[in-house]
Coordinates of C-alpha atoms and ligand atoms in Angstrom, one line a residue:
X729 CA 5.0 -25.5 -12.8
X730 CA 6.7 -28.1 -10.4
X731 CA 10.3 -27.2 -9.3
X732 CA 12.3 -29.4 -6.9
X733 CA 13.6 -27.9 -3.4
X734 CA 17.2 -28.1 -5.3
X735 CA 15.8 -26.7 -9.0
X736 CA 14.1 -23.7 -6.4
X737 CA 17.4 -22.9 -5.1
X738 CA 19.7 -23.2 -8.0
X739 CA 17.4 -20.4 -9.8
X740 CA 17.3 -18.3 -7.1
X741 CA 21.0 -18.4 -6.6
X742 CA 21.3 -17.8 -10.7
X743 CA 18.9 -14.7 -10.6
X744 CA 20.6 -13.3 -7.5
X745 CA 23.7 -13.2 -9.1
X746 CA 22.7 -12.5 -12.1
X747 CA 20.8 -9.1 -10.4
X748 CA 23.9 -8.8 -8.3
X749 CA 21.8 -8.5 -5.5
X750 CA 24.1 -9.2 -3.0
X751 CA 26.0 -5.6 -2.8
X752 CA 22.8 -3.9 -3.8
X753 CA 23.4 -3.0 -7.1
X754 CA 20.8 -4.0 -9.0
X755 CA 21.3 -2.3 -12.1
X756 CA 17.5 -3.4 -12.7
X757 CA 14.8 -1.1 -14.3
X758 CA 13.2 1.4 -11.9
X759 CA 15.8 1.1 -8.9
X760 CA 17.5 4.2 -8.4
X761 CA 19.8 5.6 -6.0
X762 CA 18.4 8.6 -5.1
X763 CA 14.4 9.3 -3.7
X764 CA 14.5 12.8 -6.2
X765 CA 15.8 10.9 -9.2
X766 CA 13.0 8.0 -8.5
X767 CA 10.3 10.4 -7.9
X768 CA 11.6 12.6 -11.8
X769 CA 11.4 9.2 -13.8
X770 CA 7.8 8.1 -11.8
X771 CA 6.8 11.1 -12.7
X772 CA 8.0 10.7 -16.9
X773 CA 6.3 7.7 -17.3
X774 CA 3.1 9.5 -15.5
X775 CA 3.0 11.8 -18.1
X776 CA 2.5 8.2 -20.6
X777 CA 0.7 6.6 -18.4
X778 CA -2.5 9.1 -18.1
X779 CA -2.9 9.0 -21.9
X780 CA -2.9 5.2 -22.3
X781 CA -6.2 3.4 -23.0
X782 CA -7.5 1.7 -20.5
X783 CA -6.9 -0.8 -22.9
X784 CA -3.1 -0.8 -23.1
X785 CA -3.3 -0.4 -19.2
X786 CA -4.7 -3.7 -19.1
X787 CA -2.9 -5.2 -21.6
X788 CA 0.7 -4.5 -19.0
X789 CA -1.5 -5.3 -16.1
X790 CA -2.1 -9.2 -17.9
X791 CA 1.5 -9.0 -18.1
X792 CA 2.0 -8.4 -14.7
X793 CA -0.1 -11.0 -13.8
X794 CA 1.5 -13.5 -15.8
X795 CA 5.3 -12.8 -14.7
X796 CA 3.8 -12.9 -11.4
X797 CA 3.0 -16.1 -11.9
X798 CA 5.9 -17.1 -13.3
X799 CA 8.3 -15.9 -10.8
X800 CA 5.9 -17.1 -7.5
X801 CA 8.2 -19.6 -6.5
X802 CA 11.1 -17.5 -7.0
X803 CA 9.5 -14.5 -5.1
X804 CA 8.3 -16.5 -2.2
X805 CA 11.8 -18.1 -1.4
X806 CA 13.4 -14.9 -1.7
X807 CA 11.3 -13.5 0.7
X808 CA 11.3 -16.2 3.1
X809 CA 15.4 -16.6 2.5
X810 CA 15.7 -12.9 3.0
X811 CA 13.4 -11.9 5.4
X812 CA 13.8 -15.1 7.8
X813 CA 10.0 -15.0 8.4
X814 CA 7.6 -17.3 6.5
X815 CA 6.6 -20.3 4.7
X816 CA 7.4 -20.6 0.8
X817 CA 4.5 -22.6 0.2
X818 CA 2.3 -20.2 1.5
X819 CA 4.0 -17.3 -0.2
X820 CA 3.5 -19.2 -3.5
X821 CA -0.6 -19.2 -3.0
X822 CA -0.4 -15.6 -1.8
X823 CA 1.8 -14.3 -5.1
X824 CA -0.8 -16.2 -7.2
X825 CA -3.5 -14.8 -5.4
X826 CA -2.3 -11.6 -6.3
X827 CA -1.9 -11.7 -9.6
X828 CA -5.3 -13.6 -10.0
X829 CA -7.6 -11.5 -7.8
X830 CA -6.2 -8.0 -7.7
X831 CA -8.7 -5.7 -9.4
X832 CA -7.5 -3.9 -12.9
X833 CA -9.1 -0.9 -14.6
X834 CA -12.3 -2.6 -14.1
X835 CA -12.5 -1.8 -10.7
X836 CA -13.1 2.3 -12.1
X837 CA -16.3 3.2 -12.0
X838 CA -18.7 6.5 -13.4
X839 CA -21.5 7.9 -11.8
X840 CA -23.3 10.0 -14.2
X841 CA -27.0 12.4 -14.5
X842 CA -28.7 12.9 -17.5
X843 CA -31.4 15.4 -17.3
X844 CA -33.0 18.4 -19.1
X845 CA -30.2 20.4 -18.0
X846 CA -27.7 18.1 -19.6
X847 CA -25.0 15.2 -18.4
X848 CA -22.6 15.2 -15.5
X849 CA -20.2 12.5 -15.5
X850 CA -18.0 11.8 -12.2
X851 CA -15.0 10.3 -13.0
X852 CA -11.9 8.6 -11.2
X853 CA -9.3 10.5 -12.4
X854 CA -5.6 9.5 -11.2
X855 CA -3.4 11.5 -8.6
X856 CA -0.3 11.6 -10.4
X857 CA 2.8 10.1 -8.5
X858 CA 1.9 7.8 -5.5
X859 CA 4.6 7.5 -2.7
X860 CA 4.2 3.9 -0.7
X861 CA 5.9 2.4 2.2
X862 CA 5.7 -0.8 2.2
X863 CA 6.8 -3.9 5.1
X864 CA 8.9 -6.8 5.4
X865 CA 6.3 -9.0 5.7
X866 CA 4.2 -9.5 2.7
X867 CA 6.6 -6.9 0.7
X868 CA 6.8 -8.3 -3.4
X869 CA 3.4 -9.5 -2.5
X870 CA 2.4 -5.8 -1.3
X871 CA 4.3 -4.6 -4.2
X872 CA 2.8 -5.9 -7.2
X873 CA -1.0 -5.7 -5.4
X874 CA -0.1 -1.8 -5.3
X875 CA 1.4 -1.1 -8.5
X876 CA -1.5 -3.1 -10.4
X877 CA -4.4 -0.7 -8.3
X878 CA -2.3 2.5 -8.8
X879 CA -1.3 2.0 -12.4
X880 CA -4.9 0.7 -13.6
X881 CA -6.1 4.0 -12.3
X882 CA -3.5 6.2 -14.3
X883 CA -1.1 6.7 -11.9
X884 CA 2.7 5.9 -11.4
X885 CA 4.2 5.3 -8.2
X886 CA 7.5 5.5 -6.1
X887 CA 8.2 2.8 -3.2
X888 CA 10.4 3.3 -0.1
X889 CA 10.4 -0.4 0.7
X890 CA 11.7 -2.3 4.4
X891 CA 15.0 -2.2 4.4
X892 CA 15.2 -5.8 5.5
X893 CA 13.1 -6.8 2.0
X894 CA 15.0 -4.4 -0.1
X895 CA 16.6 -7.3 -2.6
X896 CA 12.6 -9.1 -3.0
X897 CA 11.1 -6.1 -3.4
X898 CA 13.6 -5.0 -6.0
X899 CA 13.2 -8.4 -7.9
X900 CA 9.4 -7.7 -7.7
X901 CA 10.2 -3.6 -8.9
X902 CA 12.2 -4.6 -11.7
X903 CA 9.7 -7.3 -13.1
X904 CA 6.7 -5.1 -12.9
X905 CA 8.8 -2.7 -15.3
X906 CA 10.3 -5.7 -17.5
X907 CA 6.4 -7.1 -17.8
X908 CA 5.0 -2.8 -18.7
X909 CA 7.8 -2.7 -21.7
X910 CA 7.5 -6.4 -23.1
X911 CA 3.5 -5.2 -22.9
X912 CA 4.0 -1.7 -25.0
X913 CA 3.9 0.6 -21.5
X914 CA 6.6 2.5 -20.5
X915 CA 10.0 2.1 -18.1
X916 CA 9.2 3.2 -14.5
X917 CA 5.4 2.9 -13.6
X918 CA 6.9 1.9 -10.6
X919 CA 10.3 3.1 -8.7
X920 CA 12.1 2.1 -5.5
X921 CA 15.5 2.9 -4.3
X922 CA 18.9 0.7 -3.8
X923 CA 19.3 1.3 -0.3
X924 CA 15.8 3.1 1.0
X925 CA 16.2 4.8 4.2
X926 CA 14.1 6.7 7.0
X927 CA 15.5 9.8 5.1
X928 CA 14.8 9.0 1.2
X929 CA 11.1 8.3 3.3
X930 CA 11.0 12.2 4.3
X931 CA 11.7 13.2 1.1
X932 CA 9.6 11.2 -0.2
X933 CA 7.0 12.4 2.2
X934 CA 7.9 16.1 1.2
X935 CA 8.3 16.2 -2.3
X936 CA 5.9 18.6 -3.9
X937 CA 5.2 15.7 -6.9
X938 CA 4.2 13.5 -4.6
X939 CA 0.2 13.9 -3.8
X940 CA -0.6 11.1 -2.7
X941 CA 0.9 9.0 0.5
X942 CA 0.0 5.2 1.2
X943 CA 1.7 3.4 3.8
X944 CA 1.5 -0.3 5.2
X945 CA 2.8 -1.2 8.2
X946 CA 2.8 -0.6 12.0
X947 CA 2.1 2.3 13.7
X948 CA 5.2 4.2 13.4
X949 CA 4.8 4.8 9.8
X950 CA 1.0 5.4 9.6
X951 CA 1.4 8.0 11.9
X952 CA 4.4 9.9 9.8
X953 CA 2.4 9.3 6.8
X954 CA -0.4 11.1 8.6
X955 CA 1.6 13.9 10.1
X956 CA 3.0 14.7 6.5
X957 CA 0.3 17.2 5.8
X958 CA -0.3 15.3 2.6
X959 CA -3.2 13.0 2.1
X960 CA -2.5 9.7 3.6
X961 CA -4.1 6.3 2.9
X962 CA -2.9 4.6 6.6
X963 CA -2.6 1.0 6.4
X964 CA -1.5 0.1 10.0
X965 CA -1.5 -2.6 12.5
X966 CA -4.4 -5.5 13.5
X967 CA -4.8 -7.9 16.0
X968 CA -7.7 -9.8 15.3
X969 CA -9.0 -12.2 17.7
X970 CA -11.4 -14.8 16.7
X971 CA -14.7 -15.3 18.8
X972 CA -16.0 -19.0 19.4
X973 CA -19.4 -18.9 20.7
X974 CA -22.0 -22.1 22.1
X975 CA -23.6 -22.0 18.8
X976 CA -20.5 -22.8 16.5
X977 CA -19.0 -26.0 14.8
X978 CA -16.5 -26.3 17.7
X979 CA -14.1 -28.6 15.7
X980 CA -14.4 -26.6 12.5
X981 CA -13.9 -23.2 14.2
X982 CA -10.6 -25.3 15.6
X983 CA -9.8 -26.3 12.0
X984 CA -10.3 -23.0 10.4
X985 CA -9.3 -20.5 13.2
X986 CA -5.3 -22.8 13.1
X987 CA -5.2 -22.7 9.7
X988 CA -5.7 -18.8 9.5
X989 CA -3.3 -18.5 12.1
X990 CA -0.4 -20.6 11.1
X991 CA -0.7 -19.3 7.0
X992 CA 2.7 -17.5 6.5
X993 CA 3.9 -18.3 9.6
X994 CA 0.6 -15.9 11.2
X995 CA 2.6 -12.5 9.2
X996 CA -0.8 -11.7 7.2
X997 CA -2.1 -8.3 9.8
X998 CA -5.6 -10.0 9.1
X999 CA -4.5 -13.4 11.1
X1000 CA -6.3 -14.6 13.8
X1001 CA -4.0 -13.5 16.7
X1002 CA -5.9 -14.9 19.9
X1003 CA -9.1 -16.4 20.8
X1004 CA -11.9 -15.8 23.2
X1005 CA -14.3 -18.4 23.9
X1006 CA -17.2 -18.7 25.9
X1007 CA -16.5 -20.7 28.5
X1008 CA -18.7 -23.5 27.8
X1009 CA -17.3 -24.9 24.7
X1010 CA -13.2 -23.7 25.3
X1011 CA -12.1 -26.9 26.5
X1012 CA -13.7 -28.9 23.3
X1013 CA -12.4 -26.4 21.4
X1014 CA -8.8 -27.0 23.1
X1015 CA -9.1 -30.7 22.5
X1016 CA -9.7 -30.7 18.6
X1017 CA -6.9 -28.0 18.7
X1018 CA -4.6 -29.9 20.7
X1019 CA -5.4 -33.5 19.1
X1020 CA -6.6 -32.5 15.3
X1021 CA -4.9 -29.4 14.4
X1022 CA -1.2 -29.8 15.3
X1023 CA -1.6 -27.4 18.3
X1024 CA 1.8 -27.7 21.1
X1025 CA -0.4 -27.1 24.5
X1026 CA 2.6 -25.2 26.1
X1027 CA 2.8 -25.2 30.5
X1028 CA 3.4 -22.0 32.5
X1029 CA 7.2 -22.8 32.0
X1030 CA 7.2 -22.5 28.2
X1031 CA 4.9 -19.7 27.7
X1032 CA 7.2 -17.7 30.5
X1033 CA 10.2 -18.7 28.5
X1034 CA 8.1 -17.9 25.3
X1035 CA 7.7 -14.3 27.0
X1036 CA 10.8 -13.7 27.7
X1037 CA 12.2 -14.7 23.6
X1038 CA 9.6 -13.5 21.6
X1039 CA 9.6 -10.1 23.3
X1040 CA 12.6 -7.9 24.4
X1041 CA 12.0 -4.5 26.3
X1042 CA 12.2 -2.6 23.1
X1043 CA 9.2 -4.7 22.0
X1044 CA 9.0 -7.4 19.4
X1045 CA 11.9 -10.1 18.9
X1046 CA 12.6 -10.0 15.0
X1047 CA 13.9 -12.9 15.2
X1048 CA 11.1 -14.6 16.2
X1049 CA 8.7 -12.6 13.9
X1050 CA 7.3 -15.2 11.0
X1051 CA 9.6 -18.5 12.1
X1052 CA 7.5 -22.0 12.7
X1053 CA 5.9 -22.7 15.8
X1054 CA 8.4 -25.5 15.7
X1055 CA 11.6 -23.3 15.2
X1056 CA 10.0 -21.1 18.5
X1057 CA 9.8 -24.1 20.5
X1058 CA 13.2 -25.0 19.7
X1059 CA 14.4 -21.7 20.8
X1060 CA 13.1 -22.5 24.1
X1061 CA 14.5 -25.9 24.4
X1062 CA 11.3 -27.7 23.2
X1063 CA 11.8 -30.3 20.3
X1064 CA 8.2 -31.4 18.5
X1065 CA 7.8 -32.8 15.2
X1066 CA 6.9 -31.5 12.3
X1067 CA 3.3 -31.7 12.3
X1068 CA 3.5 -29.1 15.7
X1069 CA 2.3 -26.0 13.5
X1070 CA 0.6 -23.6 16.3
X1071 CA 1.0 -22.8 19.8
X1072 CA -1.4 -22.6 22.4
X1073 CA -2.5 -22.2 25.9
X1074 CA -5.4 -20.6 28.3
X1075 CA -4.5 -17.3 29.5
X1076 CA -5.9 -14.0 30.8
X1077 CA -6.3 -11.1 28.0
X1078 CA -3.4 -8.9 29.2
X1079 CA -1.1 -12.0 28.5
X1080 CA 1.7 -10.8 27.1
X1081 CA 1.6 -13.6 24.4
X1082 CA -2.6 -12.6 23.7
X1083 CA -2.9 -8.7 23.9
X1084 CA 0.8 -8.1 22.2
X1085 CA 0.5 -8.8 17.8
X1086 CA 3.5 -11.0 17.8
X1087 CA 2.7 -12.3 14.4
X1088 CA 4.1 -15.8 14.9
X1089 CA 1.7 -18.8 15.3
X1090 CA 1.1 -18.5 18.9
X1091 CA -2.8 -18.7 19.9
X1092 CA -3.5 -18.1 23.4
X1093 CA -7.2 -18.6 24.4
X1094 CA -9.2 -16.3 26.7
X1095 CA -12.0 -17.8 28.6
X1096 CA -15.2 -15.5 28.6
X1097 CA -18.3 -16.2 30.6
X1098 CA -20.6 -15.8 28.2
X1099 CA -21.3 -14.1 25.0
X1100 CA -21.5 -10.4 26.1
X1101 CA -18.3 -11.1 28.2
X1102 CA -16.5 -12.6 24.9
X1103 CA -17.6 -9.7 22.6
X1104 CA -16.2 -7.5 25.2
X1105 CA -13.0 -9.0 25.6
X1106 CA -12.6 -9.2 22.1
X1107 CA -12.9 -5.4 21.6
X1108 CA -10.6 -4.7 24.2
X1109 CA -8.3 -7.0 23.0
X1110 CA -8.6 -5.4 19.1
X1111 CA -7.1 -2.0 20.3
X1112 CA -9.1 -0.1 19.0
X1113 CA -7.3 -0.4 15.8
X1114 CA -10.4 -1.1 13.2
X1115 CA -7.9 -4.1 11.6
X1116 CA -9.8 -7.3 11.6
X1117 CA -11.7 -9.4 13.8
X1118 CA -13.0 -13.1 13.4
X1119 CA -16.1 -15.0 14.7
X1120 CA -17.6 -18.8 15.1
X1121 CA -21.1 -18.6 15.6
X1122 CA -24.3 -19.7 13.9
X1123 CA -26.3 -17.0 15.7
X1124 CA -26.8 -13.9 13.4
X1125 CA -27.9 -12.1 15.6
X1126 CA -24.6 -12.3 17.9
X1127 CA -22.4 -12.1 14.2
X1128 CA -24.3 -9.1 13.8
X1129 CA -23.8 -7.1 17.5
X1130 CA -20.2 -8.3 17.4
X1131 CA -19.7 -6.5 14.1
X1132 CA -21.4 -3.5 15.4
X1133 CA -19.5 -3.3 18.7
X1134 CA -16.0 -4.4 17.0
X1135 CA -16.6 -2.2 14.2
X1136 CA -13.6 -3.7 12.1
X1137 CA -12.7 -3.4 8.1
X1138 CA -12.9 -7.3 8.2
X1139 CA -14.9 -9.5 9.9
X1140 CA -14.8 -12.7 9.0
X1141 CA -17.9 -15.5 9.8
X1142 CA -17.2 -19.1 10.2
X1143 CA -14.3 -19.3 7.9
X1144 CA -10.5 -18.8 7.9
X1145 CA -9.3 -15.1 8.1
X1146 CA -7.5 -15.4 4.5
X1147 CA -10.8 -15.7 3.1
X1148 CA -11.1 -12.1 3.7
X1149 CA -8.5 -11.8 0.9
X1150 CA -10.3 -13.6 -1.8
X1151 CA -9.0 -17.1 -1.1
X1152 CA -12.1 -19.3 -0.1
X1153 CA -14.2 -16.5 -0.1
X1154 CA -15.8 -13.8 -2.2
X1155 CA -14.8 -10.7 -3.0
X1156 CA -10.9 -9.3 -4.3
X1157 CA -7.3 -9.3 -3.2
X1158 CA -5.4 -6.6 -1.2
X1159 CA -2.3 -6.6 0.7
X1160 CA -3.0 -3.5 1.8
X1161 CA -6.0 -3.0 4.3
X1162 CA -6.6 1.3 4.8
X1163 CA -7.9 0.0 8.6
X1164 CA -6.6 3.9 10.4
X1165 CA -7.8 5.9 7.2
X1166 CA -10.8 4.1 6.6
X1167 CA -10.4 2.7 3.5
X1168 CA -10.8 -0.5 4.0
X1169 CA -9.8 -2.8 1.4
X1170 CA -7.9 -0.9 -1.0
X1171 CA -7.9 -1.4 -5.0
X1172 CA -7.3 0.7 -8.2
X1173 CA -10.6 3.2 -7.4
X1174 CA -9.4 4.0 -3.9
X1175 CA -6.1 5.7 -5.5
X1176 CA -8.2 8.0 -7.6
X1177 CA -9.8 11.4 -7.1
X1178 CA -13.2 12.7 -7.6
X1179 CA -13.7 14.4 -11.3
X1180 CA -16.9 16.2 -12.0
X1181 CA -17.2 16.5 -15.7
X1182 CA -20.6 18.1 -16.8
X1183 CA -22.0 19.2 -20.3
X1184 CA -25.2 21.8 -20.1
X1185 CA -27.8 21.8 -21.9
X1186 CA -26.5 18.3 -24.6
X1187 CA -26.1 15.1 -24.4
X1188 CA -29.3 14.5 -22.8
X1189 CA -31.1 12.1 -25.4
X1190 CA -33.9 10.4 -23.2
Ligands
LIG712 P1 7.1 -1.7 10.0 O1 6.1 -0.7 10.6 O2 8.3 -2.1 10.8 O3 7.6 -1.2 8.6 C1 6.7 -0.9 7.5 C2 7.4 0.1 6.6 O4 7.4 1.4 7.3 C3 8.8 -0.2 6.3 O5 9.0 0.2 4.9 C4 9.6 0.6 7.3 O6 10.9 0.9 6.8 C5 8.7 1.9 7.3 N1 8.8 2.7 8.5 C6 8.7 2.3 9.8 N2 8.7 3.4 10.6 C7 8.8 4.5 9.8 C8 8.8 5.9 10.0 N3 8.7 6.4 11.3 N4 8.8 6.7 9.0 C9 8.9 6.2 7.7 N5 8.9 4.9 7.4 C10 8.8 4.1 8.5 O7 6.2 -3.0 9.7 P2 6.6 -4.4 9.2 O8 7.2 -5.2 10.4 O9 7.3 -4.4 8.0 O10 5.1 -5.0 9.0 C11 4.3 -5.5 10.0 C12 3.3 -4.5 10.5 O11 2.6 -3.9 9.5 C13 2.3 -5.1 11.5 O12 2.0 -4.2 12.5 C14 1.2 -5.4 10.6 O13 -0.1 -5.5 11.2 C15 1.2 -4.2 9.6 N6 0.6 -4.5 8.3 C16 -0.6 -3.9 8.0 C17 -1.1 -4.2 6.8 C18 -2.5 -3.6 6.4 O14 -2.9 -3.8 5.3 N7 -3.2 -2.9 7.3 C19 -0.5 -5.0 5.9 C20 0.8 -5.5 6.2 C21 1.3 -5.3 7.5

């Protein structure tokens, strides 16, 4: 489907006001104003859900996917026109991704033993209600990937979106529901609130029908998600540098590392956030940055100015979150054209600009000695966090010790990071990445608990 800038907005505009969104009142199925009230209808439709075929459940889910579809232009310019942060273009490919590669119910699996003493089956049964938190950077995207995992496994669930995504979200809430009735499933597989709050997140957090907790985002919330004394899938914070090494195609490690950096504007937490290159090959890899890949090479000057806008004593300017490396130039007096999409410079690894995840397309470039010295910054500049980490190398045997000594959910080899969710590379799509829990990529079996189901002594027929 091909819709003009103009055609873009005057649908938007029509669905906004047709949702009301502007005062909040959405008046739109499963948007409540109250967490308890959310959580009592989540936990109705459960009591459908959980007897529906796995057939039915699919039959909503191809719904889903086809609304999503539908409405990926829509969704992506409301996120980027209410959030300030991103690229519609990108948000398009990202929506589509999701409704093409999120896994359905035939991501459930049984393990089963057939013996003289009978069968044993071990099911994935579903929790019940899930709570989720989700961000304001990827949130109808986030949205929809969690509700189609979470309702192919039998479950329902409530969301306590950002705040700052609430009317996107909303849309993206409301659909889901539309796309589960028009399909024969009931109202409410998913839930979310008119005006969510830290508070209606405690609740949430509390309720006693509420078993399981998933969160994405920083820190902050992993950690109350964690300290809930519920169980908690944690889906917190990256900053994942990408390691060039002697052995790589320099100016396709240039190409592929600016292009995973500068998708969405750099909001995806799997992004490459810095690079570290041995010092051999860091100025080739500069140049084809600099004159290939629309890289501004910014002085001392800018990246101090850069500093001192993109980060405030409180921590990250939101303002700067998810604009155009064009837009943060201008904010710091700098004018480039259009085809500017990434700023870079060499710097030392506590740089504020390389060790902070500022999530804006800004790629500064450590210099490391040699290999051991690169794998070593790299780690330290990971935090610890077990997010993501990238690497250009043709050597498997260096891929391989980095990947021990990083020890990362993702680690992408000679490609772009987004390739990690499905698109160029193998494997499914998930906007939420358990990195603190564990997890790792979540889909439909990771919100599911263990069920032993055994018959003695029958159904053996070997
Ligand atoms: P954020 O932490 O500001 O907000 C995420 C969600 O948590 C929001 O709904 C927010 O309202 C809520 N929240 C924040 N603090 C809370 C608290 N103490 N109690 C309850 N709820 C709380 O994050 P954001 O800016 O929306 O998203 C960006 C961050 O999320 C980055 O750090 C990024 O790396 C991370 N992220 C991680 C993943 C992943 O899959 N691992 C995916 C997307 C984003």
């Amino acid at each position: 489907m091909n819709f003009s800038e103009s055609d873009v907005s005057a649908i938007v505009k029509q669905v906004v006001a047709k949702l009301n969104l502007s005062d909040g009142d959405f008046g739109s199925k499963g948007i409540f104003d109250d967490m308890n009230e959310a959580i009592a209808a989540a936990k109705e439709a459960q009591q459908i859900v959980r007897r529906m075929s796995l057939d039915a459940r699919e039959k909503v889910i191809a719904n889903i996917r086809k609304k999503t579809i539908e409405n990926a232009e829509i969704l992506a310019r409301m996120g980027v026109e209410e959030t300030g942060m991103g690229n519609v273009g990108h948000k398009i490919l990202k929506h589509k991704l999701t409704a093409e590669m999120t896994p359905g119910t035939e991501d459930l699996t049984t393990t089963a033993w057939s013996g003289d003493k009978g069968l044993t089956l071990v099911e994935m049964g579903p929790f019940g209600v899930i709570g989720a938190i989700t961000p304001c950077t990827n949130p109808s995207e986030t949205i929809i990937c969690n509700t189609i995992g979470m309702f192919a496994a039998g479950n329902t669930v409530v969301f306590n979106p950002h705040p700052a995504a609430i009317k996107t979200s909303n849309y993206a809430v409301n659909m889901i529901n539309e796309a589960s009735l028009e399909a024969g499933g009931p109202a409410n597989i998913c839930c979310s609130l008119k005006k969510p709050t830290l508070e209606s997140s405690a609740i949430m957090m509390k309720h006693k029908d509420i078993p399981l907790l998933v969160a994405t985002g920083g820190p902050g919330v992993v950690t109350a998600v964690l300290s809930s004394g519920k169980r908690g899938i944690g889906a917190g914070a990256g900053n994942p540098p990408a390691l060039v090494d002697e052995t790589a195609d320099i100016r396709k490690a240039a190409e592929d590392i600016v292009n995973g950096c500068t998708f969405d504007n750099n909001l995806p937490c799997i992004a490459e956030k810095e690079i570290v290159a041995v010092d051999e090959i860091a100025d080739e890899l500069m140049k084809y940055m600099v004159e290939e890949q629309g890289c501004y090479l910014a002085s001392k000057e800018i990246q101090d100015k850069l500093v001192a806008t993109v980060l405030t004593p409180k921590g990250l300017n939101r303002k700067c979150v998810g604009r155009s490396a064009k837009a943060l130039l201008a904010m710091v007096g700098v004018d480039v054209p259009d085809s500017i999409r990434c700023i870079t410079f060499f710097g030392e690894k506590e740089h504020p600009l390389i060790a902070e995840e500022l999530m804006m397309p800004i790629l500064g470039i450590v210099r490391a000695k040699d290999f051991d010295d690169a794998v070593e910054k790299a780690v330290w500049l990971e935090h610890g966090n077990r997010h993501s980490a990238h690497i250009h190398s043709k050597n498997v045997d260096r891929i391989t010790e980095y990947a021990k000594a990083i020890d990362t959910a993702i680690l992408v080899k000679n490609g772009p990071s987004y390739s990690a969710l499905g698109f160029g590379g193998e494997g499914y799509c998930t906007f939420t990445i358990a990195s603190r829990t564990g997890e790792g990529l979540t889909a439909a079996h990771t919100f599911t608990k263990s069920r032993r189901c055994v018959m003695v002594e029958s159904l053996c027929i070997r």
